[in-house]
Amino acid sequence: MKIVVIGAGYAGTIAANRLARKCKDAEVSVINPRAEFVERVRLHQQIAGTGSATTPLIEMLRKNVDIQLGSVDKIGDGALRLDDGTSIRFDYLIVAVGSTVSPLPGTVAVGTYEAAVVAGASLSDLPAGKTVTVIGGGPTGIETAAEIAESRPDVHVRIVGQTIGATLSPAAQRRVCEDLGRMNVQIVQDVVDEVRTMETPLGGTVVLRSREELHSDLTLWAVVADVPELVASSGLAVDASGRAVVDEYLRSVTDERIFVVGDCAAVPDARFACATATPQGAHAAGSIIRIAKGHKIRKFSMGYTGQALSLGRRNGLLQACRRDDTPRRLFVTGIPGAVSKEGVNRYAKYGSRTANYVWLPGRKRPARPPRQLG
Ligand SMILES: Cc1cc2nc3c(=O)[nH]c(=O)nc-3n(C[C@H](O)[C@H](O)[C@H](O)COP(=O)(O)OP(=O)(O)OC[C@H]3O[C@@H](n4cnc5c(N)ncnc54)[C@H](O)[C@@H]3O)c2cc1C
């Protein structure tokens, strides 16, 4: 049996390792554009120079996994085509191409490795006293602003977002804003309409919806909201955001031989997270192993436990949440928060590398409606 995995991120790596460990007769190939595993959860560290986001793929994948460097251009009927024109046949395919970014002109993205390297070089060239603007009030924006503020106290850091930490509880949102304020990060609650570039490299004017104009010497796009076009351009069913429509077993509704996992799969109520991608990759691999043994496959189920944010290297926030990902009141901050976040990062990478990963099942029954007050 020939099984091909497209993409060696969290979902693809754990899937390939689980298949290679349990499906000894199968030939498992992974196709990835570069020879490194990119820990996207550390891209803000890569930019600030506080950590590296890459590990050689040969250290992440089992020896019996065949690694092919390249990018897949098209998925066809039982075969796919690489960007160098070669074609590869498959019996089962796992598509794990992750998510990507669509930065506004005049900004550098945080969410891909190539862009993070450019952003890191620009930041290290930035003289003291200059201004870095981070666009995006979600986890990526918060982590990026805090990491830069801690590592470059000589530059002025600003974060712009409609809401800072919208997925956190109100008290945790306030705490994040207080901590950013303590790090001298300026918080601007607004939407960016346009970035006008100037003659200096990457310098420009950030134009807000309120029509206020802010000078910026380096503007980072910390929004990760798009997925690669591969799934849609190959004719597999996608939702309005371009993510693959999958059934309860994580199979494309267009072709039962194709499992789609991680950020590029439209799994109901799933958020872009390694905490989502890793169990999905493990489950898809498990399903192919069951099929190979002639067993029935099982529906995918996972519940969330929390969301972790780093606020520099010595501070962090762990927001406890219900299995449906709604935040609870409980959250942990300070060094325990930072240690929790580091633990989450390490567990996701460990799980991908070893294929040992456990997760909580999702809720069986729909959540009870909130109690009426008063
Ligand atoms: C700065 C930052 C901080 C984050 N922090 C957290 C966090 O704290 N917790 C959390 O849970 N999540 C976090 N995330 C989100 C998390 O990183 C992603 O949700 C996760 O990486 C998704 O995993 P994946 O396997 O689906 O895709 P990815 O990790 O993106 O891997 C996809 C792989 O597919 C490859 N690929 C793409 N197209 C092709 C193609 N055509 N052919 C071959 N290969 C292809 C890519 O190069 C890549 O190697 C963060 C993201 C960022 C950017």
CSV table of C-alpha atoms in Angstrom, one decimal, residues 24-371:
chain,number,residue,atom,x,y,z
A,24,LYS,CA,5.0,-2.0,8.4
A,25,ASP,CA,4.0,-3.2,4.9
A,26,ALA,CA,3.1,0.2,3.7
A,27,GLU,CA,5.3,2.6,1.8
A,28,VAL,CA,5.0,6.0,3.5
A,29,SER,CA,6.2,9.2,1.7
A,30,VAL,CA,6.1,12.7,2.9
A,31,ILE,CA,6.3,15.7,0.5
A,32,ASN,CA,7.4,19.0,2.0
A,33,PRO,CA,9.0,22.1,0.4
A,34,ARG,CA,12.0,22.2,2.8
A,35,ALA,CA,14.2,19.8,4.7
A,36,GLU,CA,13.2,21.3,8.1
A,37,PHE,CA,10.2,20.9,10.3
A,38,VAL,CA,9.0,24.4,11.2
A,39,GLU,CA,7.6,24.9,14.7
A,40,ARG,CA,5.3,27.7,13.7
A,41,VAL,CA,4.4,28.3,17.3
A,42,ARG,CA,8.0,29.7,17.6
A,43,LEU,CA,8.0,32.0,14.6
A,44,HIS,CA,7.7,35.1,16.9
A,45,GLN,CA,10.8,33.9,18.7
A,46,GLN,CA,12.6,33.4,15.3
A,47,ILE,CA,11.7,37.1,14.6
A,48,ALA,CA,12.9,38.4,17.9
A,49,GLY,CA,16.0,36.3,17.9
A,50,THR,CA,15.0,34.5,21.1
A,51,GLY,CA,14.7,31.0,19.6
A,52,SER,CA,14.9,28.9,16.4
A,53,ALA,CA,11.7,27.5,14.8
A,54,THR,CA,13.4,24.8,12.7
A,55,THR,CA,14.5,21.2,13.3
A,56,PRO,CA,15.9,18.9,10.5
A,57,LEU,CA,13.1,16.7,9.1
A,58,ILE,CA,15.3,13.6,9.4
A,59,GLU,CA,15.3,14.2,13.2
A,60,MET,CA,11.5,14.4,13.2
A,61,LEU,CA,10.6,11.5,10.9
A,62,ARG,CA,11.2,7.8,11.3
A,63,LYS,CA,13.9,6.2,9.2
A,64,ASN,CA,11.4,4.2,7.1
A,65,VAL,CA,9.6,7.4,6.0
A,66,ASP,CA,10.6,8.5,2.5
A,67,ILE,CA,11.1,12.2,2.4
A,68,GLN,CA,10.6,14.0,-1.0
A,69,LEU,CA,11.4,17.7,-1.1
A,70,GLY,CA,9.0,19.7,-3.3
A,71,SER,CA,5.7,21.3,-3.4
A,72,VAL,CA,2.5,19.6,-4.6
A,73,ASP,CA,0.8,21.5,-7.5
A,74,LYS,CA,-2.2,19.3,-8.1
A,75,ILE,CA,-4.0,16.3,-6.5
A,76,GLY,CA,-5.6,14.1,-9.1
A,77,ASP,CA,-7.4,10.7,-9.2
A,78,GLY,CA,-5.0,8.4,-7.2
A,79,ALA,CA,-2.0,10.5,-8.1
A,80,LEU,CA,-0.5,13.9,-7.5
A,81,ARG,CA,1.8,16.2,-9.3
A,82,LEU,CA,4.9,18.0,-7.9
A,83,ASP,CA,6.1,21.4,-8.9
A,84,ASP,CA,9.0,19.8,-10.8
A,85,GLY,CA,6.5,18.0,-13.0
A,86,THR,CA,7.0,14.5,-11.5
A,87,SER,CA,3.9,12.5,-10.6
A,88,ILE,CA,3.4,10.2,-7.6
A,89,ARG,CA,0.7,7.6,-7.2
A,90,PHE,CA,-1.1,6.9,-4.0
A,91,ASP,CA,-3.6,4.4,-2.5
A,92,TYR,CA,-4.3,6.8,0.4
A,93,LEU,CA,-3.4,10.4,0.8
A,94,ILE,CA,-3.2,12.7,3.8
A,95,VAL,CA,-3.3,16.4,3.0
A,96,ALA,CA,-1.8,18.5,5.8
A,97,VAL,CA,-0.7,21.7,4.1
A,98,GLY,CA,-1.6,24.0,7.0
A,99,SER,CA,-2.4,27.6,6.7
A,100,THR,CA,-0.9,30.7,5.1
A,101,VAL,CA,-1.0,34.4,5.2
A,102,SER,CA,-2.2,37.3,3.0
A,103,PRO,CA,-0.3,40.3,4.3
A,104,LEU,CA,-1.3,43.8,3.4
A,105,PRO,CA,1.2,45.4,1.0
A,106,GLY,CA,3.9,47.3,3.0
A,107,THR,CA,3.9,44.7,5.8
A,108,VAL,CA,6.0,41.6,6.6
A,109,ALA,CA,4.1,38.4,7.7
A,110,VAL,CA,4.8,36.6,11.0
A,111,GLY,CA,3.0,33.4,10.1
A,112,THR,CA,5.3,31.7,7.5
A,113,TYR,CA,8.9,30.7,8.0
A,114,GLU,CA,10.2,32.6,4.9
A,115,ALA,CA,8.5,35.8,6.0
A,116,ALA,CA,9.6,35.4,9.6
A,117,VAL,CA,13.2,35.2,8.5
A,118,VAL,CA,12.8,38.5,6.6
A,119,ALA,CA,11.0,40.1,9.5
A,120,GLY,CA,13.8,39.0,11.9
A,121,ALA,CA,16.5,40.4,9.7
A,122,SER,CA,14.6,43.7,9.4
A,123,LEU,CA,14.2,43.9,13.1
A,124,SER,CA,17.8,43.3,13.9
A,125,ASP,CA,18.7,46.1,11.4
A,126,LEU,CA,16.3,48.5,13.0
A,127,PRO,CA,18.1,51.3,14.9
A,128,ALA,CA,17.1,52.2,18.5
A,129,GLY,CA,14.2,54.6,18.9
A,130,LYS,CA,12.3,53.3,15.8
A,131,THR,CA,8.7,52.0,15.9
A,132,VAL,CA,7.5,48.4,15.2
A,133,THR,CA,3.8,48.0,14.5
A,134,VAL,CA,2.3,44.5,14.9
A,135,ILE,CA,-1.1,44.2,13.2
A,136,GLY,CA,-3.4,41.6,14.7
A,137,GLY,CA,-4.9,41.3,18.2
A,138,GLY,CA,-5.1,37.5,18.2
A,139,PRO,CA,-2.6,35.1,19.9
A,140,THR,CA,0.1,35.6,17.1
A,141,GLY,CA,0.0,39.4,17.4
A,142,ILE,CA,0.1,39.3,21.2
A,143,GLU,CA,3.0,36.9,21.3
A,144,THR,CA,4.9,38.8,18.6
A,145,ALA,CA,4.4,42.2,20.3
A,146,ALA,CA,5.5,40.9,23.7
A,147,GLU,CA,8.5,39.0,22.4
A,148,ILE,CA,9.8,42.0,20.5
A,149,ALA,CA,9.1,44.4,23.4
A,150,GLU,CA,11.1,42.1,25.8
A,151,SER,CA,14.0,41.5,23.5
A,152,ARG,CA,14.3,45.0,22.0
A,153,PRO,CA,13.5,47.5,24.8
A,154,ASP,CA,15.2,50.2,22.7
A,155,VAL,CA,12.4,50.2,20.1
A,156,HIS,CA,8.8,51.4,20.4
A,157,VAL,CA,6.3,48.5,20.0
A,158,ARG,CA,2.7,49.0,19.1
A,159,ILE,CA,-0.1,46.4,18.6
A,160,VAL,CA,-3.2,47.2,16.5
A,161,GLY,CA,-6.3,45.0,16.7
A,162,GLN,CA,-10.0,45.5,17.0
A,163,THR,CA,-9.9,43.4,20.2
A,164,ILE,CA,-6.8,42.2,22.0
A,165,GLY,CA,-7.2,38.5,22.9
A,166,ALA,CA,-10.8,38.0,21.7
A,167,THR,CA,-10.7,34.3,22.4
A,168,LEU,CA,-9.8,34.8,26.1
A,169,SER,CA,-12.1,35.5,29.0
A,170,PRO,CA,-12.7,39.2,29.7
A,171,ALA,CA,-10.5,39.0,32.8
A,172,ALA,CA,-7.7,37.3,30.9
A,173,GLN,CA,-8.0,39.9,28.1
A,174,ARG,CA,-7.6,42.7,30.7
A,175,ARG,CA,-4.6,40.9,32.2
A,176,VAL,CA,-2.9,40.5,28.7
A,177,CYS,CA,-3.4,44.3,28.1
A,178,GLU,CA,-2.0,45.2,31.5
A,179,ASP,CA,1.1,43.0,30.9
A,180,LEU,CA,1.6,44.4,27.4
A,181,GLY,CA,1.3,47.9,28.9
A,182,ARG,CA,3.9,47.0,31.6
A,183,MET,CA,6.2,46.0,28.7
A,184,ASN,CA,5.6,49.5,27.2
A,185,VAL,CA,3.6,48.1,24.2
A,186,GLN,CA,1.2,50.7,22.9
A,187,ILE,CA,-2.3,49.2,22.4
A,188,VAL,CA,-4.3,50.6,19.5
A,189,GLN,CA,-7.8,49.1,19.3
A,190,ASP,CA,-8.7,49.7,15.7
A,191,VAL,CA,-8.7,48.1,12.3
A,192,VAL,CA,-5.9,48.7,9.8
A,193,ASP,CA,-7.3,49.7,6.3
A,194,GLU,CA,-4.0,50.4,4.5
A,195,VAL,CA,-0.3,50.7,4.9
A,196,ARG,CA,1.4,53.4,2.8
A,197,THR,CA,5.0,52.6,2.2
A,198,MET,CA,7.8,55.2,2.2
A,199,GLU,CA,11.2,55.3,0.5
A,200,THR,CA,12.9,53.7,3.5
A,201,PRO,CA,12.7,49.9,3.4
A,202,LEU,CA,9.6,48.7,5.2
A,203,GLY,CA,8.9,52.1,6.7
A,204,GLY,CA,5.4,53.6,6.2
A,205,THR,CA,2.2,55.0,7.5
A,206,VAL,CA,-0.4,52.7,9.0
A,207,VAL,CA,-3.9,54.1,8.1
A,208,LEU,CA,-6.6,53.1,10.6
A,209,ARG,CA,-10.3,52.7,10.0
A,210,SER,CA,-10.8,55.8,12.3
A,211,ARG,CA,-8.7,57.6,9.6
A,212,GLU,CA,-5.9,58.1,12.2
A,213,GLU,CA,-2.4,57.7,10.6
A,214,LEU,CA,0.5,56.2,12.5
A,215,HIS,CA,4.1,56.3,11.5
A,216,SER,CA,5.8,52.9,11.5
A,217,ASP,CA,9.4,51.8,10.7
A,218,LEU,CA,8.6,48.1,10.5
A,219,THR,CA,5.1,46.8,10.2
A,220,LEU,CA,4.4,43.1,10.9
A,221,TRP,CA,1.3,41.2,9.7
A,222,ALA,CA,0.4,38.9,12.6
A,223,VAL,CA,-2.9,37.5,11.2
A,224,VAL,CA,-3.1,33.9,10.1
A,225,ALA,CA,-6.4,33.3,8.4
A,226,ASP,CA,-5.9,31.7,5.0
A,227,VAL,CA,-5.2,28.3,3.6
A,228,PRO,CA,-3.1,27.2,0.6
A,229,GLU,CA,-5.1,27.0,-2.7
A,230,LEU,CA,-4.0,23.4,-3.3
A,231,VAL,CA,-7.2,21.8,-2.0
A,232,ALA,CA,-9.6,24.1,-3.9
A,233,SER,CA,-7.5,24.2,-7.1
A,234,SER,CA,-7.4,20.3,-7.2
A,235,GLY,CA,-11.2,20.2,-7.3
A,236,LEU,CA,-11.8,18.9,-3.8
A,237,ALA,CA,-14.9,20.4,-2.0
A,238,VAL,CA,-14.0,23.4,0.1
A,239,ASP,CA,-15.9,25.8,2.3
A,240,ALA,CA,-16.1,29.6,1.9
A,241,SER,CA,-12.7,30.0,3.5
A,242,GLY,CA,-11.0,27.5,1.1
A,243,ARG,CA,-10.6,24.7,3.7
A,244,ALA,CA,-11.4,21.2,2.7
A,245,VAL,CA,-14.9,19.9,3.6
A,246,VAL,CA,-14.4,16.6,5.4
A,247,ASP,CA,-16.7,14.0,6.9
A,248,GLU,CA,-16.7,12.9,10.5
A,249,TYR,CA,-13.7,10.6,9.7
A,250,LEU,CA,-11.7,13.5,8.3
A,251,ARG,CA,-12.0,12.2,4.8
A,252,SER,CA,-12.5,14.7,1.9
A,253,VAL,CA,-16.2,14.5,1.0
A,254,THR,CA,-15.0,14.4,-2.7
A,255,ASP,CA,-12.7,11.4,-2.4
A,256,GLU,CA,-12.7,8.8,0.4
A,257,ARG,CA,-9.0,7.9,-0.2
A,258,ILE,CA,-8.0,11.4,0.8
A,259,PHE,CA,-7.9,12.5,4.5
A,260,VAL,CA,-7.5,16.2,5.1
A,261,VAL,CA,-6.1,17.3,8.5
A,262,GLY,CA,-4.8,20.4,10.4
A,263,ASP,CA,-5.4,24.0,9.5
A,264,CYS,CA,-6.5,23.2,6.0
A,265,ALA,CA,-9.4,21.0,7.0
A,266,ALA,CA,-12.8,22.5,7.8
A,267,VAL,CA,-13.6,20.4,10.9
A,268,PRO,CA,-16.5,22.0,12.7
A,269,ASP,CA,-15.5,24.2,15.7
A,270,ALA,CA,-11.8,23.6,15.2
A,271,ARG,CA,-9.4,26.5,15.5
A,272,PHE,CA,-6.1,26.9,13.8
A,273,ALA,CA,-3.8,25.3,16.4
A,274,CYS,CA,-1.1,22.6,16.8
A,275,ALA,CA,-3.4,21.4,19.5
A,276,THR,CA,-6.0,20.7,16.7
A,277,ALA,CA,-3.6,19.6,14.0
A,278,THR,CA,-1.7,17.0,15.9
A,279,PRO,CA,-4.7,14.9,17.1
A,280,GLN,CA,-6.2,15.1,13.6
A,281,GLY,CA,-3.0,13.9,12.0
A,282,ALA,CA,-2.8,11.0,14.5
A,283,HIS,CA,-6.5,10.1,13.9
A,284,ALA,CA,-6.2,10.0,10.1
A,285,ALA,CA,-3.1,7.8,10.3
A,286,GLY,CA,-5.0,5.5,12.8
A,287,SER,CA,-7.9,5.3,10.3
A,288,ILE,CA,-5.7,4.1,7.4
A,289,ILE,CA,-4.1,1.6,9.8
A,290,ARG,CA,-7.6,0.3,10.7
A,291,ILE,CA,-8.5,0.1,7.0
A,292,ALA,CA,-5.3,-1.9,6.3
A,293,LYS,CA,-6.3,-4.4,9.0
A,294,GLY,CA,-9.8,-4.6,7.6
A,295,HIS,CA,-11.4,-2.9,10.6
A,296,LYS,CA,-14.1,-0.2,10.6
A,297,ILE,CA,-12.9,3.4,11.0
A,298,ARG,CA,-13.9,5.6,13.9
A,299,LYS,CA,-15.3,9.2,13.9
A,300,PHE,CA,-12.8,11.9,14.9
A,301,SER,CA,-13.5,13.5,18.3
A,302,MET,CA,-11.5,16.0,20.3
A,303,GLY,CA,-12.0,18.5,23.1
A,304,TYR,CA,-9.9,21.5,24.0
A,305,THR,CA,-8.5,22.0,27.5
A,306,GLY,CA,-7.0,25.5,27.2
A,307,GLN,CA,-5.1,28.1,25.2
A,308,ALA,CA,-1.6,29.1,26.0
A,309,LEU,CA,0.1,32.4,25.1
A,310,SER,CA,3.7,33.5,25.7
A,311,LEU,CA,4.3,37.1,26.8
A,312,GLY,CA,8.0,37.1,26.4
A,313,ARG,CA,10.3,34.4,27.9
A,314,ARG,CA,9.4,35.0,31.6
A,315,ASN,CA,5.7,35.5,31.4
A,316,GLY,CA,2.7,33.7,29.8
A,317,LEU,CA,-0.9,33.0,30.1
A,318,LEU,CA,-2.8,29.7,30.2
A,319,GLN,CA,-6.5,30.2,29.6
A,320,ALA,CA,-8.5,27.2,30.8
A,321,CYS,CA,-11.4,26.4,28.4
A,322,ARG,CA,-14.3,24.0,28.1
A,323,ARG,CA,-14.0,21.2,25.6
A,324,ASP,CA,-15.9,23.2,23.0
A,325,ASP,CA,-13.1,25.8,23.3
A,326,THR,CA,-15.2,28.5,25.1
A,327,PRO,CA,-13.0,30.1,27.9
A,328,ARG,CA,-13.5,29.4,31.5
A,329,ARG,CA,-12.9,31.9,34.2
A,330,LEU,CA,-9.7,30.3,35.3
A,331,PHE,CA,-6.4,31.3,33.9
A,332,VAL,CA,-2.8,31.1,35.0
A,333,THR,CA,-0.2,33.9,34.4
A,334,GLY,CA,3.4,34.8,35.2
A,335,ILE,CA,6.1,32.2,35.3
A,336,PRO,CA,3.6,29.3,35.6
A,337,GLY,CA,1.9,30.6,32.5
A,338,ALA,CA,5.2,30.8,30.6
A,339,VAL,CA,6.1,27.2,31.8
A,340,SER,CA,2.7,25.9,30.6
A,341,LYS,CA,3.1,27.5,27.2
A,342,GLU,CA,6.6,26.0,26.8
A,343,GLY,CA,5.1,22.6,27.9
A,344,VAL,CA,2.4,22.9,25.2
A,345,ASN,CA,4.9,23.7,22.5
A,346,ARG,CA,7.2,20.8,23.5
A,347,TYR,CA,4.4,18.3,23.8
A,348,ALA,CA,3.1,19.1,20.3
A,349,LYS,CA,6.6,18.7,18.8
A,350,TYR,CA,7.3,15.5,20.9
A,351,GLY,CA,3.9,14.1,19.8
A,352,SER,CA,4.7,14.8,16.1
A,353,ARG,CA,8.2,13.2,16.4
A,354,THR,CA,7.3,10.1,18.4
A,355,ALA,CA,3.7,9.6,17.3
A,356,ASN,CA,2.8,9.3,21.0
A,357,TYR,CA,0.1,11.8,21.7
A,358,VAL,CA,-3.1,11.6,23.7
A,359,TRP,CA,-6.0,14.0,23.6
A,360,LEU,CA,-9.4,14.6,25.2
A,361,PRO,CA,-12.5,13.4,23.3
A,362,GLY,CA,-15.0,16.1,22.4
A,363,ARG,CA,-18.4,16.5,24.2
A,364,LYS,CA,-21.0,13.9,23.4
A,365,ARG,CA,-24.0,16.1,24.1
A,366,PRO,CA,-24.4,19.7,23.0
A,367,ALA,CA,-23.5,22.3,25.7
A,368,ARG,CA,-26.3,23.3,28.0
A,369,PRO,CA,-27.7,26.7,27.2
A,370,PRO,CA,-26.3,29.4,29.6
A,371,ARG,CA,-28.4,29.9,32.8
